[in-house]
CSV table of C-alpha atoms and ligand atoms in Angstrom, one decimal:
chain,number,residue,atom,x,y,z
A,1,UNK,CA,52.1,-238.8,79.5
A,2,UNK,CA,54.8,-238.9,76.8
A,3,UNK,CA,58.5,-238.5,77.6
A,4,UNK,CA,58.6,-235.0,76.2
A,5,UNK,CA,55.8,-233.6,78.4
A,6,UNK,CA,58.3,-232.4,80.9
A,7,UNK,CA,62.0,-231.4,81.1
A,8,UNK,CA,64.0,-228.9,79.0
A,9,UNK,CA,62.7,-230.3,75.7
A,10,UNK,CA,59.1,-229.7,76.6
A,11,UNK,CA,59.7,-225.9,77.0
A,12,UNK,CA,58.5,-224.0,73.9
A,13,UNK,CA,61.7,-222.1,73.6
A,14,UNK,CA,60.8,-220.5,70.3
A,15,UNK,CA,58.2,-218.5,72.1
A,16,UNK,CA,60.8,-217.0,74.5
A,17,UNK,CA,63.3,-214.2,73.9
A,18,UNK,CA,66.7,-215.1,72.7
A,19,UNK,CA,68.1,-214.1,76.0
A,20,UNK,CA,65.9,-216.6,77.9
A,21,UNK,CA,67.5,-219.4,79.8
A,22,UNK,CA,66.8,-221.6,82.8
A,23,UNK,CA,68.6,-222.7,86.0
A,24,UNK,CA,69.0,-226.2,87.1
A,25,UNK,CA,65.6,-226.4,88.7
A,26,UNK,CA,63.8,-225.0,85.7
A,27,UNK,CA,63.4,-221.4,86.7
A,28,UNK,CA,63.2,-218.9,83.9
A,29,UNK,CA,66.1,-216.6,83.5
A,30,UNK,CA,66.3,-213.6,81.3
A,31,UNK,CA,70.0,-212.8,80.4
A,32,UNK,CA,70.8,-214.6,83.6
A,33,UNK,CA,68.4,-212.8,85.9
A,34,UNK,CA,65.9,-215.0,87.6
A,35,UNK,CA,62.2,-214.2,87.4
A,36,UNK,CA,61.9,-214.5,91.1
A,37,UNK,CA,64.4,-211.7,91.5
A,38,UNK,CA,62.6,-209.5,88.9
A,39,UNK,CA,59.2,-210.1,90.5
A,40,UNK,CA,60.5,-209.4,94.0
A,41,UNK,CA,62.2,-206.1,92.9
A,42,UNK,CA,59.6,-204.9,90.4
A,43,UNK,CA,56.4,-206.6,91.5
A,44,UNK,CA,53.9,-208.1,89.1
A,45,UNK,CA,52.4,-207.9,86.6
A,46,UNK,CA,55.6,-207.0,84.8
A,47,UNK,CA,56.5,-206.6,81.1
A,48,UNK,CA,60.0,-207.8,80.5
A,49,UNK,CA,61.7,-207.2,77.2
A,50,UNK,CA,65.0,-208.6,75.9
A,51,UNK,CA,66.5,-205.4,74.6
A,52,UNK,CA,69.2,-207.2,72.7
A,53,UNK,CA,66.5,-209.2,70.8
A,54,UNK,CA,64.7,-206.0,69.7
A,55,UNK,CA,68.0,-204.7,68.3
A,56,UNK,CA,68.9,-207.9,66.6
A,57,UNK,CA,65.5,-208.1,64.9
A,58,UNK,CA,66.2,-204.6,63.5
A,59,UNK,CA,69.7,-205.7,62.4
A,60,UNK,CA,68.3,-208.9,60.8
A,61,UNK,CA,65.9,-206.8,58.8
A,62,UNK,CA,68.5,-204.2,57.8
A,63,UNK,CA,71.1,-206.8,56.8
A,64,UNK,CA,68.7,-208.8,54.6
A,65,UNK,CA,66.6,-206.2,53.0
A,66,UNK,CA,67.6,-203.9,50.2
A,67,UNK,CA,65.1,-201.2,51.1
A,68,UNK,CA,64.2,-199.2,54.2
A,69,UNK,CA,62.7,-200.3,57.5
A,70,UNK,CA,60.2,-198.2,59.4
A,71,UNK,CA,59.3,-199.6,62.8
A,72,UNK,CA,55.5,-199.5,63.5
A,73,UNK,CA,55.3,-197.7,66.8
A,74,UNK,CA,51.8,-198.9,67.6
A,75,UNK,CA,53.1,-202.4,68.4
A,76,UNK,CA,55.1,-201.2,71.4
A,77,UNK,CA,56.4,-197.7,72.1
A,78,UNK,CA,57.9,-195.6,74.9
A,79,UNK,CA,60.9,-193.3,75.0
A,80,UNK,CA,63.4,-196.1,75.5
A,81,UNK,CA,62.0,-197.9,72.4
A,82,UNK,CA,62.2,-194.6,70.4
A,83,UNK,CA,65.9,-194.4,71.5
A,84,UNK,CA,66.5,-197.9,70.1
A,85,UNK,CA,64.9,-196.9,66.8
A,86,UNK,CA,67.1,-193.8,66.7
A,87,UNK,CA,70.2,-195.7,67.6
A,88,UNK,CA,69.6,-198.5,65.1
A,89,UNK,CA,68.9,-195.8,62.4
A,90,UNK,CA,65.5,-197.2,61.7
A,91,UNK,CA,62.6,-195.1,60.2
A,92,UNK,CA,59.4,-194.9,62.1
A,93,UNK,CA,55.7,-195.4,61.3
A,94,UNK,CA,53.7,-193.1,63.5
A,95,UNK,CA,49.9,-193.3,63.5
A,96,UNK,CA,49.1,-190.3,65.7
A,97,UNK,CA,50.5,-187.0,67.0
A,98,UNK,CA,51.2,-188.8,70.3
A,99,UNK,CA,53.4,-191.4,68.6
A,100,UNK,CA,55.3,-188.6,66.8
A,101,UNK,CA,55.8,-186.8,70.1
A,102,UNK,CA,57.2,-189.9,71.9
A,103,UNK,CA,59.4,-190.5,68.9
A,104,UNK,CA,60.8,-187.0,69.0
A,105,UNK,CA,61.3,-187.3,72.8
A,106,UNK,CA,63.4,-190.4,72.2
A,107,UNK,CA,65.6,-188.6,69.6
A,108,UNK,CA,64.1,-190.1,66.4
A,109,UNK,CA,65.1,-187.9,63.5
A,110,UNK,CA,61.8,-186.3,62.3
A,111,UNK,CA,62.8,-186.8,58.6
A,112,UNK,CA,62.7,-190.5,59.3
A,113,UNK,CA,59.1,-190.4,60.5
A,114,UNK,CA,56.2,-191.6,58.3
A,115,UNK,CA,52.9,-190.3,59.5
A,116,UNK,CA,49.8,-192.5,58.9
A,117,UNK,CA,46.2,-192.5,59.9
A,118,UNK,CA,42.7,-192.5,58.3
A,119,UNK,CA,41.6,-189.5,60.2
A,120,UNK,CA,44.5,-187.1,61.0
A,121,UNK,CA,43.1,-183.9,62.4
A,122,UNK,CA,44.2,-180.5,61.3
A,123,UNK,CA,46.0,-180.1,64.6
A,124,UNK,CA,47.9,-183.4,64.1
A,125,UNK,CA,48.8,-182.5,60.5
A,126,UNK,CA,50.0,-179.0,61.6
A,127,UNK,CA,52.1,-180.6,64.3
A,128,UNK,CA,53.7,-183.0,61.8
A,129,UNK,CA,54.5,-180.2,59.4
A,130,UNK,CA,56.0,-178.0,62.1
A,131,UNK,CA,58.1,-180.9,63.4
A,132,UNK,CA,59.3,-181.5,59.9
A,133,UNK,CA,58.1,-185.1,59.7
A,134,UNK,CA,59.6,-186.7,56.6
A,135,UNK,CA,56.5,-188.0,55.0
A,136,UNK,CA,52.7,-187.7,55.4
A,137,UNK,CA,50.8,-190.6,53.9
A,138,UNK,CA,47.5,-189.2,52.7
A,139,UNK,CA,44.5,-191.4,53.4
A,140,UNK,CA,41.5,-189.6,52.1
A,141,UNK,CA,40.2,-186.8,49.9
A,142,UNK,CA,39.2,-184.9,53.1
A,143,UNK,CA,42.8,-185.0,54.2
A,144,UNK,CA,44.0,-183.5,50.9
A,145,UNK,CA,41.7,-180.5,51.6
A,146,UNK,CA,43.0,-180.3,55.2
A,147,UNK,CA,46.6,-180.4,54.1
A,148,UNK,CA,46.0,-177.6,51.6
A,149,UNK,CA,45.1,-175.3,54.5
A,150,UNK,CA,48.6,-175.6,55.9
A,151,UNK,CA,51.2,-172.9,55.1
A,152,UNK,CA,54.4,-174.8,54.3
A,153,UNK,CA,54.7,-176.1,50.8
A,154,UNK,CA,55.6,-178.2,48.9
A,155,UNK,CA,54.7,-181.0,51.4
A,156,UNK,CA,56.3,-184.4,51.0
A,157,UNK,CA,53.3,-186.8,50.8
A,158,UNK,CA,52.5,-190.3,49.9
A,159,UNK,CA,49.2,-192.0,49.1
A,160,UNK,CA,47.7,-194.9,50.9
A,161,UNK,CA,46.0,-197.3,48.6
A,162,UNK,CA,43.9,-200.4,49.3
A,163,UNK,CA,45.0,-202.9,46.8
A,164,UNK,CA,42.1,-205.3,47.2
A,165,UNK,CA,44.0,-208.2,48.8
A,166,UNK,CA,42.3,-210.4,51.4
A,167,UNK,CA,45.1,-211.6,53.6
A,168,UNK,CA,44.4,-214.6,55.7
A,169,UNK,CA,44.2,-213.2,59.2
A,170,UNK,CA,41.6,-212.0,61.7
A,171,UNK,CA,39.0,-209.7,60.0
A,172,UNK,CA,39.6,-206.9,62.5
A,173,UNK,CA,43.3,-206.7,61.6
A,174,UNK,CA,42.9,-207.2,57.8
A,175,UNK,CA,43.3,-203.9,55.9
A,176,UNK,CA,44.1,-204.5,52.2
A,177,UNK,CA,40.6,-205.6,51.1
A,178,UNK,CA,38.2,-203.3,49.3
A,179,UNK,CA,35.8,-203.0,52.3
A,180,UNK,CA,38.2,-200.9,54.5
A,181,UNK,CA,38.2,-197.6,56.2
A,182,UNK,CA,41.8,-197.1,55.1
A,183,UNK,CA,43.2,-195.5,52.0
A,184,UNK,CA,42.1,-194.9,48.5
A,185,UNK,CA,40.5,-197.8,46.7
A,186,UNK,CA,42.3,-199.2,43.7
A,187,UNK,CA,39.3,-200.9,42.1
A,188,UNK,CA,37.0,-197.9,41.9
A,189,UNK,CA,39.7,-195.6,40.6
A,190,UNK,CA,40.0,-193.4,43.7
A,191,UNK,CA,43.7,-194.4,44.1
A,192,UNK,CA,44.6,-193.2,40.6
A,193,UNK,CA,42.6,-190.0,41.1
A,194,UNK,CA,44.4,-189.2,44.4
A,195,UNK,CA,47.8,-189.9,42.9
A,196,UNK,CA,47.2,-187.6,39.9
A,197,UNK,CA,45.7,-184.8,42.1
A,198,UNK,CA,48.6,-184.8,44.4
A,199,UNK,CA,51.2,-185.1,41.6
A,200,UNK,CA,49.8,-182.2,39.7
A,201,UNK,CA,49.4,-179.9,42.6
A,202,UNK,CA,52.4,-177.5,43.3
A,203,UNK,CA,51.6,-177.8,47.0
A,204,UNK,CA,52.7,-181.4,47.1
A,205,UNK,CA,55.7,-183.5,46.4
A,206,UNK,CA,54.1,-186.9,45.8
A,207,UNK,CA,57.0,-189.2,46.6
A,208,UNK,CA,55.5,-192.5,47.9
A,209,UNK,CA,52.7,-195.0,47.6
A,210,UNK,CA,51.7,-197.0,50.6
A,211,UNK,CA,49.7,-200.2,51.2
A,212,UNK,CA,49.3,-202.5,54.2
A,213,UNK,CA,47.4,-205.7,53.8
A,214,UNK,CA,47.0,-206.7,57.5
A,215,UNK,CA,48.7,-208.0,60.5
A,216,UNK,CA,49.7,-211.5,61.9
A,217,UNK,CA,50.0,-212.9,58.4
A,218,UNK,CA,51.9,-216.2,58.2
A,219,UNK,CA,51.7,-216.8,54.4
A,220,UNK,CA,54.5,-215.1,52.6
A,221,UNK,CA,52.6,-215.5,49.3
A,222,UNK,CA,50.2,-212.7,50.5
A,223,UNK,CA,53.1,-210.3,50.5
A,224,UNK,CA,54.3,-211.5,47.1
A,225,UNK,CA,50.8,-210.9,45.8
A,226,UNK,CA,50.9,-207.4,47.3
A,227,UNK,CA,54.1,-206.6,45.5
A,228,UNK,CA,52.7,-207.9,42.2
A,229,UNK,CA,49.5,-206.0,42.5
A,230,UNK,CA,51.4,-202.8,43.3
A,231,UNK,CA,53.8,-203.3,40.5
A,232,UNK,CA,50.9,-203.5,38.0
A,233,UNK,CA,49.1,-200.6,39.5
A,234,UNK,CA,52.2,-198.4,39.6
A,235,UNK,CA,53.4,-199.1,36.1
A,236,UNK,CA,54.4,-195.6,34.8
A,237,UNK,CA,53.9,-193.9,38.1
A,238,UNK,CA,57.0,-192.2,39.3
A,239,UNK,CA,57.6,-192.4,43.1
A,240,UNK,CA,60.7,-192.7,45.3
A,241,UNK,CA,59.3,-195.1,47.8
A,242,UNK,CA,56.8,-197.9,47.8
A,243,UNK,CA,55.8,-198.7,51.3
A,244,UNK,CA,54.5,-202.2,51.8
A,245,UNK,CA,53.3,-202.0,55.4
A,246,UNK,CA,54.0,-204.5,58.1
A,247,UNK,CA,52.1,-207.6,58.9
A,248,UNK,CA,54.5,-210.5,59.4
A,249,UNK,CA,53.0,-212.9,61.9
A,250,UNK,CA,54.6,-214.5,64.9
A,251,UNK,CA,54.1,-217.7,66.7
A,252,UNK,CA,52.1,-217.4,69.9
A,253,UNK,CA,51.4,-221.0,70.6
A,254,UNK,CA,53.5,-224.1,71.2
A,255,UNK,CA,52.7,-225.7,67.8
A,256,UNK,CA,52.9,-222.5,65.7
A,257,UNK,CA,55.9,-221.6,63.6
A,258,UNK,CA,56.2,-218.3,61.7
A,259,UNK,CA,58.5,-217.2,58.9
A,260,UNK,CA,61.6,-215.3,60.1
A,261,UNK,CA,62.1,-211.6,59.3
A,262,UNK,CA,64.9,-212.7,57.0
A,263,UNK,CA,62.6,-215.0,55.0
A,264,UNK,CA,59.9,-212.3,54.8
A,265,UNK,CA,62.2,-209.6,53.5
A,266,UNK,CA,63.9,-211.9,51.0
A,267,UNK,CA,60.5,-212.8,49.6
A,268,UNK,CA,59.6,-209.1,49.3
A,269,UNK,CA,63.0,-208.2,47.7
A,270,UNK,CA,62.7,-211.1,45.3
A,271,UNK,CA,59.2,-210.2,44.3
A,272,UNK,CA,60.2,-206.6,44.0
A,273,UNK,CA,63.0,-207.4,41.5
A,274,UNK,CA,61.0,-209.9,39.5
A,275,UNK,CA,58.0,-207.7,39.1
A,276,UNK,CA,60.0,-204.6,38.4
A,277,UNK,CA,58.4,-202.8,41.4
A,278,UNK,CA,61.8,-201.9,42.9
A,279,UNK,CA,63.3,-200.7,39.6
A,280,UNK,CA,64.2,-197.0,40.3
A,281,UNK,CA,62.2,-197.1,43.6
A,282,UNK,CA,63.0,-198.0,47.2
A,283,UNK,CA,60.8,-200.5,48.9
A,284,UNK,CA,59.9,-199.8,52.5
A,285,UNK,CA,58.6,-202.2,55.1
A,286,UNK,CA,56.9,-201.3,58.4
A,287,UNK,CA,57.3,-204.2,60.8
A,288,UNK,CA,55.8,-203.9,64.3
A,289,UNK,CA,54.8,-207.2,65.8
A,290,UNK,CA,57.7,-209.2,64.3
A,291,UNK,CA,60.2,-206.9,65.9
A,292,UNK,CA,58.9,-206.8,69.5
A,293,UNK,CA,56.4,-209.6,70.1
A,294,UNK,CA,58.7,-212.4,71.1
A,295,UNK,CA,61.2,-210.1,72.8
A,296,UNK,CA,58.5,-209.4,75.5
A,297,UNK,CA,56.8,-211.5,78.1
A,298,UNK,CA,54.6,-210.8,81.0
A,299,UNK,CA,55.0,-212.1,84.6
A,300,UNK,CA,51.9,-212.5,86.7
A,301,UNK,CA,51.4,-213.9,90.2
A,302,UNK,CA,48.6,-216.3,90.9
A,303,UNK,CA,46.1,-214.9,93.4
A,304,UNK,CA,43.3,-217.4,93.6
A,305,UNK,CA,42.5,-220.8,92.4
A,306,UNK,CA,38.9,-222.0,91.9
A,307,UNK,CA,38.2,-225.6,91.0
A,308,UNK,CA,34.8,-226.4,89.7
A,309,UNK,CA,34.7,-230.2,89.5
A,310,UNK,CA,33.5,-231.5,86.1
A,311,UNK,CA,33.4,-227.9,84.7
A,312,UNK,CA,36.7,-226.0,84.7
A,313,UNK,CA,39.5,-225.0,87.0
A,314,UNK,CA,40.4,-221.3,87.1
A,315,UNK,CA,43.6,-219.6,88.3
A,316,UNK,CA,43.3,-215.8,88.6
A,317,UNK,CA,46.3,-213.6,88.0
A,318,UNK,CA,47.0,-210.0,89.1
A,319,UNK,CA,46.5,-208.5,85.6
A,320,UNK,CA,44.3,-209.4,82.6
A,321,UNK,CA,42.5,-207.5,79.9
A,322,UNK,CA,44.0,-204.2,81.1
A,323,UNK,CA,47.5,-205.3,80.2
A,324,UNK,CA,46.6,-207.7,77.4
A,325,UNK,CA,43.3,-207.1,75.7
A,326,UNK,CA,44.1,-209.3,72.7
A,327,UNK,CA,42.4,-212.5,73.9
A,328,UNK,CA,39.2,-210.5,74.5
A,329,UNK,CA,39.4,-208.5,71.3
A,330,UNK,CA,40.6,-211.1,68.8
A,331,UNK,CA,40.2,-214.4,70.7
A,332,UNK,CA,44.0,-214.6,70.6
A,333,UNK,CA,45.7,-217.6,72.1
A,334,UNK,CA,48.7,-217.5,74.4
A,335,UNK,CA,50.7,-220.1,76.4
A,336,UNK,CA,51.0,-219.8,80.1
A,337,UNK,CA,53.8,-221.6,82.0
A,338,UNK,CA,54.9,-221.9,85.7
A,339,UNK,CA,57.8,-219.5,85.5
A,340,UNK,CA,59.8,-221.0,88.3
A,341,UNK,CA,59.5,-224.6,87.2
A,342,UNK,CA,59.4,-224.8,83.4
A,343,UNK,CA,60.7,-228.4,83.5
A,344,UNK,CA,57.7,-229.7,85.5
A,345,UNK,CA,55.0,-231.5,83.6
A,346,UNK,CA,52.5,-229.0,82.3
A,347,UNK,CA,49.7,-231.4,81.8
A,348,UNK,CA,46.6,-230.0,83.6
A,349,UNK,CA,44.1,-227.7,82.0
A,350,UNK,CA,43.4,-224.4,83.7
A,351,UNK,CA,41.8,-221.2,82.5
A,352,UNK,CA,44.1,-218.3,83.4
A,353,UNK,CA,41.7,-215.5,84.2
A,354,UNK,CA,42.4,-211.9,84.9
A,355,UNK,CA,41.3,-209.8,87.8
A,356,UNK,CA,38.7,-207.6,86.0
A,357,UNK,CA,35.0,-207.5,86.5
A,358,UNK,CA,34.0,-209.5,83.4
A,359,UNK,CA,33.7,-213.2,82.8
A,360,UNK,CA,35.4,-212.6,79.4
A,361,UNK,CA,38.5,-211.4,81.1
A,362,UNK,CA,40.6,-214.4,80.3
A,363,UNK,CA,44.4,-214.4,79.6
A,364,UNK,CA,44.6,-218.0,78.4
A,365,UNK,CA,41.4,-220.0,78.1
A,366,UNK,CA,42.9,-223.5,78.0
A,367,UNK,CA,46.4,-223.3,79.5
A,368,UNK,CA,48.4,-226.4,80.4
A,369,UNK,CA,50.0,-226.0,83.8
A,370,UNK,CA,51.4,-228.2,86.6
A,371,UNK,CA,48.5,-229.8,88.4
A,372,UNK,CA,49.7,-228.5,91.8
A,373,UNK,CA,50.0,-224.9,90.7
A,374,UNK,CA,49.5,-222.8,93.8
A,375,UNK,CA,48.7,-219.3,95.0
A,376,UNK,CA,51.7,-217.0,95.0
A,377,UNK,CA,53.4,-218.8,92.0
A,378,UNK,CA,54.7,-216.9,89.1
A,379,UNK,CA,53.1,-217.4,85.7
A,380,UNK,CA,54.7,-216.3,82.5
A,381,UNK,CA,52.9,-215.6,79.3
A,382,UNK,CA,55.4,-215.4,76.5
A,383,UNK,CA,55.0,-213.3,73.3
A,384,UNK,CA,53.3,-210.4,74.9
A,385,UNK,CA,55.7,-207.8,73.5
A,386,UNK,CA,53.4,-206.5,70.7
A,387,UNK,CA,50.0,-204.9,71.2
A,388,UNK,CA,49.9,-205.6,74.9
A,389,UNK,CA,51.4,-202.7,76.7
A,390,UNK,CA,50.5,-200.4,73.7
A,391,UNK,CA,46.8,-201.3,74.0
A,392,UNK,CA,46.8,-201.5,77.8
A,393,UNK,CA,44.1,-199.5,79.8
A,394,UNK,CA,43.2,-198.5,83.3
A,395,UNK,CA,40.0,-200.6,83.2
A,396,UNK,CA,38.6,-201.0,86.7
A,397,UNK,CA,41.2,-198.4,87.7
A,398,UNK,CA,43.9,-201.0,87.6
A,399,UNK,CA,47.3,-199.4,87.3
A,400,UNK,CA,49.4,-200.2,84.3
A,401,UNK,CA,52.4,-202.5,84.9
A,402,UNK,CA,56.0,-201.4,84.7
A,403,UNK,CA,58.1,-202.2,81.7
A,404,UNK,CA,61.7,-203.3,82.0
A,405,UNK,CA,64.5,-203.8,79.4
A,406,UNK,CA,67.0,-206.6,80.1
A,407,UNK,CA,70.3,-207.2,78.5
A,408,UNK,CA,73.7,-208.8,79.5
A,409,UNK,CA,74.4,-205.9,81.9
A,410,UNK,CA,71.2,-206.2,83.9
A,411,UNK,CA,67.8,-204.6,83.7
A,412,UNK,CA,66.5,-201.1,83.6
A,413,UNK,CA,63.1,-199.7,84.2
A,414,UNK,CA,61.9,-198.0,81.0
A,415,UNK,CA,58.3,-197.3,82.1
A,416,UNK,CA,57.6,-197.1,85.8
A,417,UNK,CA,54.5,-198.8,87.2
A,418,UNK,CA,51.6,-196.5,87.5
A,419,UNK,CA,50.6,-195.3,90.9
A,420,UNK,CA,47.3,-194.5,92.5
A,421,UNK,CA,48.0,-190.8,92.1
A,422,UNK,CA,48.3,-191.4,88.3
A,423,UNK,CA,44.7,-192.5,88.3
A,424,UNK,CA,43.4,-189.1,89.3
A,425,UNK,CA,46.2,-187.0,87.8
A,426,UNK,CA,43.9,-185.7,85.0
A,427,UNK,CA,40.8,-185.4,87.1
A,428,UNK,CA,39.7,-181.9,87.9
B,501,LIG,N1,51.9,-200.3,59.0
B,501,LIG,C1,50.6,-200.0,59.1
B,501,LIG,C2,50.1,-198.9,58.2
B,501,LIG,C3,49.8,-200.6,60.0
B,501,LIG,O1,48.5,-200.3,60.1
B,501,LIG,C4,50.3,-201.6,60.9
B,501,LIG,C5,49.5,-202.3,61.9
B,501,LIG,C6,51.7,-201.9,60.7
B,501,LIG,C7,52.5,-201.3,59.8
B,501,LIG,C8,52.4,-202.9,61.6
B,501,LIG,O2,51.9,-204.2,61.4
B,501,LIG,P1,52.5,-205.5,62.2
B,501,LIG,O3,53.9,-205.7,61.6
B,501,LIG,O4,52.6,-205.1,63.6
B,501,LIG,O5,51.6,-206.6,61.9
B,501,LIG,N2,46.2,-204.7,67.5
B,501,LIG,C9,46.3,-205.7,66.6
B,501,LIG,C10,47.2,-205.4,65.4
B,501,LIG,C11,46.8,-204.2,64.7
B,501,LIG,C12,47.7,-203.8,63.6
B,501,LIG,C13,47.4,-202.4,63.1
B,501,LIG,N3,48.3,-202.0,62.0
B,501,LIG,C14,46.7,-207.0,67.3
B,501,LIG,O6,47.0,-206.9,68.5
B,501,LIG,O7,46.8,-208.1,66.7
């Protein structure tokens, strides 16, 4: 065991929210509140967000970027999150009528909403128009026909294009390549056709072009390439906004390091200037994960421990694929730590399993935890703030956890834990 395998230096602090701390025995604190206290008052599993960190990520983006920032609601959304978006004067990327509804419920200015989706229904489009959503990003020729059926014209629209960039990330969350269900293809001429159709029609104000190359991308050169490709493609095309999507990756594992938001936006700004893309146009970015992932963590309680000598030791926690489907969907890795004793040596391999009826329901396949981890202990999985709660389900009729926001003044419940009644609320 090396000297850094326990103690304060062994804790992967870069995976924890800015407001995380620790008491003298190694118990995790969030803005001074102990996880024991939070778990006792709120029960587990529990999503805990550092509200201050969410705000400071928005501020970091605003301060360092010359263009506009639209938060991608899909990463994590609820009324309280919409209120932060409104308060920080951020635009919003909504991908469904539901996301628009929640945004409006939280006071987001409809003119700041960008509406995306490869299959927006007529009902959704009508809702967006009635609510005076700022921009609809058209994704297909069918959608153009659908939009023409709506009464209010001219409509402010953008065109989503697939620029043919293969970003280095999981194939399910890659979107910029030619083989994609999203947007109009640049290579085969569809993108140019859609742009000219929309710009010529009196029914539309074609003010934006949009591309998104994928998610959980670490290499900033992919974004530079995106800007360059768009700059060539848009030579001579007049638009107010060029929306570059989101996609900045975050570190999930102890040994991972990701670029900061500041580094990301500076690369985009720089590439925009050099290539001429930002000349006379505003660049817009749509970060989701990089705003909320590290701000959030999940607290679980250990329920059972099963040791299979020579094979594997399992600890099962009180949540799993219903609150974090990412390991099952994408094989995503997380760290798990003993939340009340972060300084103890985490040197023994366990699989942290969920409570669902599938063998694949694993939260962390090869976690390193204290060898004497015991039933009733609190486990924390950091970096669960993005695409965890937002992709949660009621699988096995497990109720969704509560979400709390913490800052210097204490914590507040922003989404209450589901109850058993919630499980039959829609049943007739
Ligand atoms: N803009 C558009 C048009 C998008 O489709 C997305 C994500 C974003 C922005 C935000 O990307 P971000 O900054 O969060 O990478 N469920 C997957 C991620 C799917 C991302 C879908 N689109 C996951 O858990 O990894």
